[in-house]
mmCIF file of C-alpha atoms and ligand atoms in Angstrom:
data_model
loop_
_atom_site.group_PDB
_atom_site.id
_atom_site.type_symbol
_atom_site.label_atom_id
_atom_site.label_comp_id
_atom_site.label_asym_id
_atom_site.label_seq_id
_atom_site.Cartn_x
_atom_site.Cartn_y
_atom_site.Cartn_z
ATOM 1 C CA MET V 1 -7.884 21.493 21.014
ATOM 2 C CA MET V 2 -6.835 20.315 24.461
ATOM 3 C CA SER V 3 -7.326 16.731 25.545
ATOM 4 C CA GLY V 4 -10.484 17.686 27.426
ATOM 5 C CA GLU V 5 -12.073 18.887 24.202
ATOM 6 C CA MET V 6 -11.319 15.665 22.341
ATOM 7 C CA GLN V 7 -14.352 13.584 21.425
ATOM 8 C CA TYR V 8 -13.868 9.871 21.928
ATOM 9 C CA VAL V 9 -15.769 7.152 20.100
ATOM 10 C CA THR V 10 -17.144 4.565 22.531
ATOM 11 C CA ASN V 11 -18.235 1.840 20.136
ATOM 12 C CA PRO V 12 -15.347 0.509 18.059
ATOM 13 C CA ARG V 13 -17.819 -0.694 15.410
ATOM 14 C CA GLN V 14 -18.750 2.921 14.796
ATOM 15 C CA ASN V 15 -15.102 3.746 14.576
ATOM 16 C CA VAL V 16 -14.645 2.750 10.976
ATOM 17 C CA ASP V 17 -16.200 4.099 7.832
ATOM 18 C CA LEU V 18 -16.314 1.124 5.502
ATOM 19 C CA LEU V 19 -18.426 2.795 2.848
ATOM 20 C CA SER V 20 -15.393 3.662 0.758
ATOM 21 C CA PRO V 21 -13.011 0.817 1.549
ATOM 22 C CA LYS V 22 -9.939 1.795 -0.393
ATOM 23 C CA MET V 23 -6.541 1.903 1.234
ATOM 24 C CA ARG V 24 -5.004 5.347 0.947
ATOM 25 C CA THR V 25 -1.603 4.797 2.572
ATOM 26 C CA ARG V 26 1.255 4.672 0.072
ATOM 27 C CA ARG V 27 4.314 4.571 2.348
ATOM 28 C CA SER V 28 6.156 1.341 3.096
ATOM 29 C CA LEU V 29 4.919 -0.464 6.189
ATOM 30 C CA LEU V 30 6.305 -2.321 9.161
ATOM 31 C CA ILE V 31 4.483 -5.253 10.720
ATOM 32 C CA ASN V 32 5.135 -5.894 14.366
ATOM 33 C CA ASN V 33 4.116 -9.484 15.092
ATOM 34 C CA SER V 34 3.529 -10.475 18.694
ATOM 35 C CA LEU V 35 4.479 -14.139 19.045
ATOM 36 C CA CYS V 36 3.842 -13.804 22.792
ATOM 37 C CA HIS V 37 1.230 -11.437 24.184
ATOM 38 C CA GLY V 38 1.457 -10.558 27.872
ATOM 39 C CA ILE V 39 4.219 -13.140 28.432
ATOM 40 C CA CYS V 40 7.660 -11.848 29.417
ATOM 41 C CA ASN V 41 10.452 -12.784 31.828
ATOM 42 C CA TYR V 42 11.197 -9.092 32.464
ATOM 43 C CA ASN V 43 9.131 -6.358 34.096
ATOM 44 C CA CYS V 44 10.278 -3.209 32.306
ATOM 45 C CA THR V 45 9.414 -0.030 34.057
ATOM 46 C CA LEU V 46 7.653 1.465 31.021
ATOM 47 C CA CYS V 47 5.737 -1.679 30.050
ATOM 48 C CA GLY V 48 2.318 -2.691 31.366
ATOM 49 C CA ILE V 49 3.045 -6.429 31.077
ATOM 50 C CA GLY V 50 4.063 -7.853 34.438
ATOM 51 C CA LYS V 51 2.237 -5.156 36.364
ATOM 52 C CA ASN V 52 -0.306 -6.473 38.875
ATOM 53 C CA HIS V 53 -3.131 -4.518 37.298
ATOM 54 C CA TYR V 54 -2.483 -5.825 33.759
ATOM 55 C CA THR V 55 -5.659 -7.633 32.719
ATOM 56 C CA GLY V 56 -4.925 -8.177 29.020
ATOM 57 C CA PRO V 57 -4.258 -11.441 27.179
ATOM 58 C CA LYS V 58 -1.472 -13.850 28.140
ATOM 59 C CA ILE V 59 -1.114 -16.141 25.149
ATOM 60 C CA TYR V 60 1.336 -17.558 22.639
ATOM 61 C CA GLN V 61 0.502 -16.989 19.003
ATOM 62 C CA PRO V 62 -1.276 -20.059 17.590
ATOM 63 C CA LEU V 63 0.083 -21.574 14.377
ATOM 64 C CA ALA V 64 -3.107 -20.661 12.463
ATOM 65 C CA VAL V 65 -2.502 -16.946 13.146
ATOM 66 C CA THR V 66 1.141 -17.039 12.012
ATOM 67 C CA GLU V 67 0.232 -18.971 8.856
ATOM 68 C CA LYS V 68 -2.661 -16.630 8.006
ATOM 69 C CA LEU V 69 -0.480 -13.565 8.576
ATOM 70 C CA ILE V 70 2.134 -14.924 6.178
ATOM 71 C CA ARG V 71 -0.539 -15.711 3.560
ATOM 72 C CA GLU V 72 -1.898 -12.164 3.847
ATOM 73 C CA ILE V 73 1.592 -10.685 3.549
ATOM 74 C CA HIS V 74 2.068 -12.583 0.262
ATOM 75 C CA ILE V 75 -1.312 -11.335 -1.010
ATOM 76 C CA ALA V 76 -0.616 -7.747 0.067
ATOM 77 C CA ALA V 77 2.771 -7.821 -1.668
ATOM 78 C CA SER V 78 1.222 -9.186 -4.854
ATOM 79 C CA ARG V 79 -1.093 -6.141 -4.764
ATOM 80 C CA GLY V 80 1.899 -3.825 -4.555
ATOM 81 C CA ILE V 81 1.844 -3.069 -0.807
ATOM 82 C CA HIS V 82 5.427 -2.618 0.296
ATOM 83 C CA ILE V 83 6.064 -4.205 3.700
ATOM 84 C CA ARG V 84 9.649 -3.325 4.448
ATOM 85 C CA GLY V 85 10.037 -5.218 7.705
ATOM 86 C CA ILE V 86 8.420 -7.838 9.909
ATOM 87 C CA HIS V 87 9.459 -7.438 13.518
ATOM 88 C CA GLN V 88 8.968 -10.343 15.902
ATOM 89 C CA SER V 89 8.393 -8.200 18.924
ATOM 90 C CA GLY V 90 5.032 -6.903 20.068
ATOM 91 C CA ILE V 91 3.624 -7.196 23.574
ATOM 92 C CA GLY V 92 5.954 -9.791 25.132
ATOM 93 C CA GLU V 93 9.348 -11.482 24.753
ATOM 94 C CA PRO V 94 9.229 -13.349 21.398
ATOM 95 C CA THR V 95 11.996 -15.840 22.160
ATOM 96 C CA LEU V 96 9.821 -17.366 24.920
ATOM 97 C CA HIS V 97 7.394 -18.784 22.350
ATOM 98 C CA PRO V 98 7.657 -22.600 22.635
ATOM 99 C CA ALA V 99 7.787 -22.894 18.832
ATOM 100 C CA PHE V 100 10.038 -19.854 18.288
ATOM 101 C CA ALA V 101 12.427 -21.623 15.884
ATOM 102 C CA GLU V 102 9.598 -23.108 13.805
ATOM 103 C CA ARG V 103 7.865 -19.714 13.511
ATOM 104 C CA LEU V 104 11.068 -18.057 12.358
ATOM 105 C CA GLY V 105 11.356 -20.907 9.863
ATOM 106 C CA LEU V 106 7.905 -20.070 8.466
ATOM 107 C CA PHE V 107 8.857 -16.415 7.970
ATOM 108 C CA GLU V 108 12.147 -17.406 6.387
ATOM 109 C CA GLN V 109 10.264 -19.764 4.051
ATOM 110 C CA MET V 110 8.050 -16.786 3.157
ATOM 111 C CA ARG V 111 11.163 -14.858 2.198
ATOM 112 C CA ARG V 112 12.403 -17.766 0.054
ATOM 113 C CA ASP V 113 9.009 -18.099 -1.688
ATOM 114 C CA TRP V 114 8.813 -14.363 -2.423
ATOM 115 C CA LYS V 115 7.594 -13.662 -5.956
ATOM 116 C CA ALA V 116 6.168 -10.135 -5.653
ATOM 117 C CA ALA V 117 7.759 -7.170 -7.405
ATOM 118 C CA VAL V 118 8.021 -5.220 -4.134
ATOM 119 C CA PRO V 119 11.167 -5.981 -2.088
ATOM 120 C CA VAL V 120 11.096 -8.879 0.356
ATOM 121 C CA PRO V 121 10.621 -7.704 3.977
ATOM 122 C CA ASP V 122 13.494 -7.857 6.419
ATOM 123 C CA LEU V 123 12.913 -10.272 9.304
ATOM 124 C CA VAL V 124 13.855 -8.751 12.672
ATOM 125 C CA VAL V 125 13.724 -10.298 16.142
ATOM 126 C CA VAL V 126 13.498 -7.768 18.969
ATOM 127 C CA THR V 127 14.554 -9.220 22.309
ATOM 128 C CA ASN V 128 15.423 -8.196 25.846
ATOM 129 C CA GLY V 129 18.607 -10.270 25.434
ATOM 130 C CA SER V 130 17.933 -12.684 28.278
ATOM 131 C CA THR V 131 17.858 -15.845 26.126
ATOM 132 C CA LEU V 132 20.831 -15.220 23.847
ATOM 133 C CA LEU V 133 22.897 -17.978 25.453
ATOM 134 C CA ASP V 134 20.170 -20.607 24.963
ATOM 135 C CA PRO V 135 21.498 -22.966 22.245
ATOM 136 C CA ASP V 136 18.014 -23.419 20.728
ATOM 137 C CA ILE V 137 17.523 -19.653 20.426
ATOM 138 C CA VAL V 138 21.016 -19.136 19.006
ATOM 139 C CA SER V 139 20.419 -21.912 16.501
ATOM 140 C CA ALA V 140 17.053 -20.393 15.465
ATOM 141 C CA LEU V 141 18.554 -16.920 14.997
ATOM 142 C CA THR V 142 21.603 -18.079 13.069
ATOM 143 C CA THR V 143 19.926 -20.785 10.969
ATOM 144 C CA HIS V 144 17.473 -18.217 9.629
ATOM 145 C CA ARG V 145 20.046 -15.393 9.500
ATOM 146 C CA VAL V 146 17.594 -12.901 10.971
ATOM 147 C CA SER V 147 18.301 -9.309 11.913
ATOM 148 C CA LEU V 148 18.498 -8.949 15.667
ATOM 149 C CA ALA V 149 17.670 -5.964 17.883
ATOM 150 C CA VAL V 150 18.551 -6.135 21.577
ATOM 151 C CA SER V 151 17.063 -3.689 24.090
ATOM 152 C CA PHE V 152 19.994 -2.413 26.074
ATOM 153 C CA PRO V 153 19.432 0.877 27.907
ATOM 154 C CA THR V 154 22.517 0.931 30.123
ATOM 155 C CA PRO V 155 25.395 -1.267 31.356
ATOM 156 C CA VAL V 156 25.129 0.137 34.913
ATOM 157 C CA PRO V 157 23.823 -2.840 36.929
ATOM 158 C CA GLU V 158 21.518 -1.017 39.343
ATOM 159 C CA HIS V 159 20.069 1.117 36.546
ATOM 160 C CA TYR V 160 19.637 -1.911 34.294
ATOM 161 C CA GLY V 161 17.788 -3.705 37.105
ATOM 162 C CA ALA V 162 15.611 -0.674 37.818
ATOM 163 C CA LEU V 163 14.649 -0.254 34.147
ATOM 164 C CA MET V 164 14.262 -3.894 33.146
ATOM 165 C CA MET V 165 12.860 -5.418 36.334
ATOM 166 C CA GLU V 166 11.796 -2.465 38.461
ATOM 167 C CA ASP V 167 14.352 -3.775 40.949
ATOM 168 C CA ALA V 168 17.829 -2.260 41.083
ATOM 169 C CA THR V 169 19.229 -5.210 43.057
ATOM 170 C CA LYS V 170 18.527 -7.638 40.175
ATOM 171 C CA GLY V 171 20.600 -5.746 37.591
ATOM 172 C CA ALA V 172 23.943 -7.419 38.250
ATOM 173 C CA SER V 173 22.611 -10.974 37.951
ATOM 174 C CA LEU V 174 20.614 -10.113 34.805
ATOM 175 C CA LEU V 175 23.679 -8.616 33.145
ATOM 176 C CA GLU V 176 25.684 -11.755 33.972
ATOM 177 C CA THR V 177 23.563 -13.496 31.328
ATOM 178 C CA VAL V 178 22.789 -10.605 28.996
ATOM 179 C CA ILE V 179 26.367 -9.393 28.456
ATOM 180 C CA PRO V 180 27.818 -12.771 27.373
ATOM 181 C CA GLY V 181 24.717 -13.183 25.170
ATOM 182 C CA ILE V 182 25.327 -9.815 23.514
ATOM 183 C CA ARG V 183 28.976 -10.676 23.019
ATOM 184 C CA ALA V 184 28.051 -14.031 21.462
ATOM 185 C CA MET V 185 25.630 -12.308 19.059
ATOM 186 C CA MET V 186 28.280 -9.745 18.107
ATOM 187 C CA GLU V 187 30.586 -12.644 17.238
ATOM 188 C CA GLN V 188 27.815 -14.298 15.213
ATOM 189 C CA ARG V 189 27.310 -11.010 13.361
ATOM 190 C CA ALA V 190 31.037 -10.702 12.720
ATOM 191 C CA ALA V 191 30.947 -14.235 11.261
ATOM 192 C CA GLY V 192 27.989 -13.282 9.020
ATOM 193 C CA ARG V 193 25.516 -15.618 10.720
ATOM 194 C CA ILE V 194 23.250 -12.741 11.819
ATOM 195 C CA ARG V 195 22.021 -10.437 9.047
ATOM 196 C CA GLU V 196 22.078 -7.201 11.095
ATOM 197 C CA LEU V 197 22.594 -6.414 14.764
ATOM 198 C CA ALA V 198 21.295 -3.280 16.472
ATOM 199 C CA PHE V 199 20.845 -2.124 20.046
ATOM 200 C CA TYR V 200 17.682 -0.354 21.113
ATOM 201 C CA ILE V 201 18.447 2.280 23.737
ATOM 202 C CA SER V 202 15.183 1.508 25.449
ATOM 203 C CA PRO V 203 13.083 1.658 27.644
ATOM 204 C CA PRO V 204 13.390 5.399 26.994
ATOM 205 C CA LYS V 205 13.646 6.644 30.535
ATOM 206 C CA ARG V 206 15.582 9.781 29.902
ATOM 207 C CA ASP V 207 16.677 10.368 33.486
ATOM 208 C CA ILE V 208 18.746 7.148 33.264
ATOM 209 C CA ILE V 209 19.554 6.973 29.544
ATOM 210 C CA ARG V 210 21.112 10.455 29.475
ATOM 211 C CA PRO V 211 23.625 10.269 32.334
ATOM 212 C CA ASP V 212 24.612 6.674 31.413
ATOM 213 C CA PHE V 213 24.888 7.133 27.648
ATOM 214 C CA HIS V 214 28.637 7.728 27.461
ATOM 215 C CA ARG V 215 29.234 4.575 29.488
ATOM 216 C CA THR V 216 26.792 2.696 27.237
ATOM 217 C CA ILE V 217 28.715 3.768 24.140
ATOM 218 C CA GLN V 218 32.058 2.924 25.697
ATOM 219 C CA PHE V 219 30.802 -0.462 26.831
ATOM 220 C CA LEU V 220 29.146 -1.500 23.559
ATOM 221 C CA THR V 221 31.987 -0.289 21.315
ATOM 222 C CA ARG V 222 34.558 -2.184 23.380
ATOM 223 C CA GLN V 223 32.453 -5.344 23.182
ATOM 224 C CA ALA V 224 32.001 -4.820 19.431
ATOM 225 C CA ARG V 225 35.720 -4.264 18.835
ATOM 226 C CA ASP V 226 36.685 -7.371 20.802
ATOM 227 C CA ALA V 227 34.081 -9.407 18.883
ATOM 228 C CA GLY V 228 35.578 -8.295 15.548
ATOM 229 C CA LEU V 229 32.916 -5.777 14.471
ATOM 230 C CA ASP V 230 33.783 -2.440 12.914
ATOM 231 C CA THR V 231 30.313 -0.852 13.287
ATOM 232 C CA LEU V 232 27.849 -0.452 16.141
ATOM 233 C CA ASN V 233 24.206 0.339 15.285
ATOM 234 C CA LEU V 234 22.059 2.090 17.876
ATOM 235 C CA VAL V 235 18.372 3.047 17.801
ATOM 236 C CA LEU V 236 17.511 5.766 20.308
ATOM 237 C CA PHE V 237 13.925 5.666 21.527
ATOM 238 C CA VAL V 238 12.884 9.253 21.952
ATOM 239 C CA THR V 239 9.722 9.197 23.987
ATOM 240 C CA SER V 240 8.082 7.192 26.726
ATOM 241 C CA PHE V 241 4.452 6.085 26.885
ATOM 242 C CA ASN V 242 1.992 5.426 29.659
ATOM 243 C CA ARG V 243 0.721 2.345 27.770
ATOM 244 C CA THR V 244 -2.784 3.758 27.752
ATOM 245 C CA GLY V 245 -2.718 4.211 31.492
ATOM 246 C CA LEU V 246 -0.987 0.939 32.482
ATOM 247 C CA VAL V 247 2.184 2.661 33.664
ATOM 248 C CA ARG V 248 2.854 6.106 35.037
ATOM 249 C CA ASN V 249 4.791 8.422 32.811
ATOM 250 C CA ARG V 250 6.285 11.313 34.661
ATOM 251 C CA ILE V 251 8.482 12.483 31.785
ATOM 252 C CA LYS V 252 6.272 14.333 29.358
ATOM 253 C CA THR V 253 8.951 15.421 26.938
ATOM 254 C CA ILE V 254 10.372 13.969 23.756
ATOM 255 C CA ASP V 255 14.165 13.938 23.700
ATOM 256 C CA PHE V 256 15.801 13.491 20.292
ATOM 257 C CA TYR V 257 19.246 13.525 21.949
ATOM 258 C CA PRO V 258 20.772 16.034 19.480
ATOM 259 C CA ASP V 259 23.949 16.353 21.576
ATOM 260 C CA PHE V 260 24.534 12.580 21.449
ATOM 261 C CA PHE V 261 24.154 12.583 17.658
ATOM 262 C CA LYS V 262 26.595 15.451 17.354
ATOM 263 C CA ARG V 263 29.153 13.707 19.499
ATOM 264 C CA TYR V 264 28.853 10.076 18.358
ATOM 265 C CA HIS V 265 26.943 9.604 15.082
ATOM 266 C CA HIS V 266 29.344 8.468 12.319
ATOM 267 C CA ARG V 267 32.219 8.809 14.810
ATOM 268 C CA THR V 268 34.765 6.185 15.748
ATOM 269 C CA VAL V 269 34.919 5.079 19.375
ATOM 270 C CA ASN V 270 37.286 2.300 20.457
ATOM 271 C CA ASP V 271 38.014 1.586 16.754
ATOM 272 C CA VAL V 272 34.299 1.037 16.036
ATOM 273 C CA THR V 273 32.101 3.373 13.955
ATOM 274 C CA VAL V 274 28.909 4.345 15.762
ATOM 275 C CA GLU V 275 25.771 4.653 13.615
ATOM 276 C CA MET V 276 22.720 6.116 15.318
ATOM 277 C CA ILE V 277 19.098 6.650 14.339
ATOM 278 C CA THR V 278 16.045 7.727 16.328
ATOM 279 C CA SER V 279 13.048 5.450 16.668
ATOM 280 C CA TYR V 280 10.866 7.940 14.761
ATOM 281 C CA LYS V 281 13.264 7.969 11.841
ATOM 282 C CA LYS V 282 13.183 4.189 11.834
ATOM 283 C CA PHE V 283 9.397 4.141 11.678
ATOM 284 C CA TYR V 284 9.087 7.167 9.350
ATOM 285 C CA PRO V 285 12.354 7.317 7.374
ATOM 286 C CA ASN V 286 11.363 10.265 5.162
ATOM 287 C CA LEU V 287 9.289 13.399 5.527
ATOM 288 C CA ARG V 288 6.940 12.006 2.886
ATOM 289 C CA ASP V 289 6.118 9.109 5.259
ATOM 290 C CA VAL V 290 4.911 11.599 7.864
ATOM 291 C CA VAL V 291 2.975 13.509 5.186
ATOM 292 C CA ASP V 292 1.399 10.230 4.065
ATOM 293 C CA LEU V 293 0.218 9.597 7.629
ATOM 294 C CA LEU V 294 -1.187 13.110 8.040
ATOM 295 C CA LYS V 295 -2.921 12.918 4.687
ATOM 296 C CA ASN V 296 -4.402 9.462 4.959
ATOM 297 C CA TYR V 297 -5.199 8.859 8.615
ATOM 298 C CA THR V 298 -8.297 10.512 10.027
ATOM 299 C CA PHE V 299 -6.527 10.494 13.408
ATOM 300 C CA PRO V 300 -2.822 10.611 12.458
ATOM 301 C CA CYS V 301 -1.293 9.218 15.629
ATOM 302 C CA LEU V 302 2.431 8.564 15.051
ATOM 303 C CA GLN V 303 2.426 5.553 17.396
ATOM 304 C CA ASN V 304 -0.236 3.818 15.354
ATOM 305 C CA GLY V 305 0.953 4.317 11.785
ATOM 306 C CA HIS V 306 2.099 0.728 11.199
ATOM 307 C CA LEU V 307 0.553 -2.667 11.970
ATOM 308 C CA LEU V 308 0.845 -4.622 15.193
ATOM 309 C CA ILE V 309 -0.608 -8.117 15.032
ATOM 310 C CA ALA V 310 -1.303 -9.400 18.539
ATOM 311 C CA ALA V 311 -0.780 -13.088 19.347
ATOM 312 C CA ASP V 312 -4.470 -13.873 18.759
ATOM 313 C CA GLY V 313 -4.395 -12.109 15.382
ATOM 314 C CA SER V 314 -6.003 -8.833 16.455
ATOM 315 C CA SER V 315 -4.639 -5.656 14.928
ATOM 316 C CA ILE V 316 -3.980 -3.190 17.751
ATOM 317 C CA CYS V 317 -2.218 0.067 18.511
ATOM 318 C CA PRO V 318 1.211 -0.682 20.095
ATOM 319 C CA ASN V 319 0.257 1.432 23.060
ATOM 320 C CA ASP V 320 -2.943 -0.562 23.634
ATOM 321 C CA GLN V 321 -1.172 -3.381 25.460
ATOM 322 C CA GLU V 322 -4.354 -4.841 26.934
ATOM 323 C CA ALA V 323 -5.872 -5.038 23.428
ATOM 324 C CA ARG V 324 -8.979 -3.147 24.491
ATOM 325 C CA ASN V 325 -9.719 -1.748 21.066
ATOM 326 C CA PRO V 326 -8.680 -3.974 18.134
ATOM 327 C CA PHE V 327 -8.876 -2.632 14.587
ATOM 328 C CA GLY V 328 -9.765 -5.908 12.897
ATOM 329 C CA GLN V 329 -8.376 -9.452 12.940
ATOM 330 C CA ILE V 330 -5.860 -11.031 10.562
ATOM 331 C CA LEU V 331 -7.894 -14.262 10.642
ATOM 332 C CA ASN V 332 -10.758 -12.354 8.981
ATOM 333 C CA ASP V 333 -9.100 -9.337 7.365
ATOM 334 C CA SER V 334 -6.543 -8.693 4.691
ATOM 335 C CA ILE V 335 -3.523 -6.450 5.378
ATOM 336 C CA GLU V 336 -5.294 -3.867 3.240
ATOM 337 C CA SER V 337 -8.515 -3.939 5.269
ATOM 338 C CA LEU V 338 -6.548 -3.761 8.543
ATOM 339 C CA LEU V 339 -4.852 -0.629 7.229
ATOM 340 C CA ILE V 340 -8.161 0.851 6.101
ATOM 341 C CA LYS V 341 -9.511 0.390 9.622
ATOM 342 C CA LYS V 342 -6.501 2.206 11.051
ATOM 343 C CA GLU V 343 -6.806 4.980 8.482
ATOM 344 C CA ARG V 344 -10.456 5.634 9.310
ATOM 345 C CA TYR V 345 -10.545 5.316 13.087
ATOM 346 C CA ARG V 346 -11.327 8.172 15.442
ATOM 347 C CA PRO V 347 -9.820 8.653 18.923
ATOM 348 C CA ASN V 348 -11.584 6.112 21.078
ATOM 349 C CA THR V 349 -11.977 5.352 24.763
ATOM 350 C CA THR V 350 -8.531 3.686 24.790
ATOM 351 C CA CYS V 351 -6.989 6.877 23.408
ATOM 352 C CA ALA V 352 -8.633 8.794 26.261
ATOM 353 C CA ARG V 353 -6.271 7.018 28.694
ATOM 354 C CA CYS V 354 -3.194 7.540 26.519
ATOM 355 C CA ASP V 355 -0.589 10.285 26.799
ATOM 356 C CA SER V 356 0.842 9.721 23.315
ATOM 357 C CA ALA V 357 -1.984 11.181 21.237
ATOM 358 C CA PRO V 358 -1.194 13.931 18.711
ATOM 359 C CA HIS V 359 -3.117 16.529 20.714
ATOM 360 C CA GLN V 360 -0.753 15.920 23.670
ATOM 361 C CA MET V 361 2.383 16.760 21.658
ATOM 362 C CA SER V 362 3.868 20.074 22.722
ATOM 363 C CA GLU V 363 7.535 19.468 23.501
ATOM 364 C CA SER V 364 9.107 21.321 20.576
ATOM 365 C CA TRP V 365 7.990 23.519 17.706
ATOM 366 C CA THR V 366 7.978 20.510 15.341
ATOM 367 C CA ALA V 367 5.841 18.545 17.807
ATOM 368 C CA ARG V 368 3.441 21.497 18.140
ATOM 369 C CA LEU V 369 3.254 21.897 14.359
ATOM 370 C CA TYR V 370 2.547 18.195 13.948
ATOM 371 C CA SER V 371 -0.091 18.360 16.670
ATOM 372 C CA TRP V 372 -1.782 21.363 15.031
ATOM 373 C CA ILE V 373 -1.928 19.688 11.598
ATOM 374 C CA ALA V 374 -3.180 16.398 13.093
ATOM 375 C CA ARG V 375 -5.995 18.190 14.955
ATOM 376 C CA ALA V 376 -6.904 20.129 11.820
ATOM 377 C CA ARG V 377 -6.980 16.808 9.938
ATOM 378 C CA LEU V 378 -9.419 15.341 12.465
ATOM 379 C CA ARG V 379 -11.617 18.456 12.427
ATOM 380 C CA PHE V 380 -11.669 18.378 8.634
ATOM 381 C CA SER V 381 -12.948 14.758 8.599
ATOM 382 C CA ARG V 382 -15.622 15.547 11.174
ATOM 383 C CA ALA V 383 -16.775 18.582 9.202
ATOM 384 C CA ASN V 384 -16.790 16.478 6.054
ATOM 385 C CA ASP V 385 -18.891 13.817 7.788
ATOM 386 C CA SER V 386 -21.505 16.240 9.051
ATOM 387 C CA HIS V 387 -21.616 17.902 5.602
ATOM 388 C CA THR V 388 -22.231 14.463 3.985
ATOM 389 C CA GLN V 389 -24.946 13.626 6.533
ATOM 390 C CA HIS V 390 -26.815 16.823 5.726
HETATM 391 S S1 SF4 U 1 -3.761 8.033 21.156
HETATM 392 FE FE1 SF4 U 1 -4.828 6.129 20.652
HETATM 393 S S2 SF4 U 1 -3.929 5.492 18.695
HETATM 394 FE FE2 SF4 U 1 -2.516 7.000 19.596
HETATM 395 S S3 SF4 U 1 -0.999 5.801 20.752
HETATM 396 FE FE3 SF4 U 1 -2.634 6.365 22.167
HETATM 397 S S4 SF4 U 1 -4.063 4.602 22.119
HETATM 398 FE FE4 SF4 U 1 -2.744 4.474 20.307
#
C-alpha cells in the first residue's frame, strides 16, 4: 500500500478499541519524559521546536505530572511491566527546567524505593551539552549519579552551528562552551560520579555526519583519553524525521553506517576502545522486541513503540512534536492503559503528515520486509474489525 492508499483516522477518540483492554506488549519499555516541552536554547535543523511555524506547547513539566508518572511507574513495575530506562529528554532541553535538580532527585528516590521484582530502570539525561559547565546542573547530575547522553554530531564548528542552530557562524562560540562541558563530564565519569556517559551522533543529517565522522571519533577519543577514560560509547542515529511536517527532510534513506561499525566498533583509537550501537538497536535490542511490536501493535510504527510523556502528562508519539494527537494522559491513565492506547491506534491525521510511517520504509530489503509485514498487520486488524461488525 502506498501512502496515498493509507486510511487515516480523523477522530482520536475513535482511534482506540477499549473493548478488550489488556496490554499485549511483553518487551521491556523505555519512557521518554519531557521535563520541558517546546523550550530549548538550540534550534536543531531536524527539530520543529524553535521554528517560526511551531505552534505546539511551550511548558515546563508541573510537579504533579512528575509525581504521578513516578507513582504509575511503581504500579506498573509491581504488575511485572519491565521499564528498562527513563530518559529525561523529550521535546526540549531538560536541563533548562527550573527545578531540574529536584526532579532528578524524585526519580532517584524512586530508584531507592524500588521494591518490584523487575529490575530498577536506568535514569538517563539526554542533553545538547550547552549547560554542562553550570555548577547547579553538574551538581544535579553527579549527586544523583545519572547516566548522561550528549548530542554531539560533529566537532567541525561551522557544521556544528549549522546542525544545532541552523547557523554555521554560531558553531565556534557554541563549541567554546560545549567542549569544556564534555571534557568535564568525561572527568566526572572517570571519577565514577556519572553512571554512564554516551554521545548521540545526532541530529542524523547524513550529509554532515558521514564526512565528519572520522574527525568526530578522533576528537572524542582524544578527549576521553586525556580525561582518563578507556572507553567511548557512541549511539548512531540512523534516520531523520520530518517531525510530522514541521521540518523538511530531504534525505529519505536510512543509513546504518556499516562501514563505520566495521572500522571502529570494538576498536582502539587513541588508546580508547570505541563501542558503537545504532539508535534502533538501543530502542529494540533484540529481534524479539521487533516481533513483539509487529505482533501487538495494530499500526507497528517503530518510532512509536515506547512511551513519551509530554510535559503536561500527555502520551504522544516522539515525532508528534506539537502534541496534536495524544494517546492518553498520565494524570488519568496507568502506564498499562497508555500502552494499550498505543497498541490499538490506527494511522491518524498526524501520521498523514509524517515521513516515518512503516508504509514509507523502502531503503533496504529489511526495511521493505518490515514495511510489508506492518501493512499486512494493519490490513489484518481492519479485516478482523469488519468481520466482527458483521
Ligand atoms: S507515522 Fe504516526 S506514529 Fe509513526 S512516527 Fe509518524 S506520527 Fe508517529
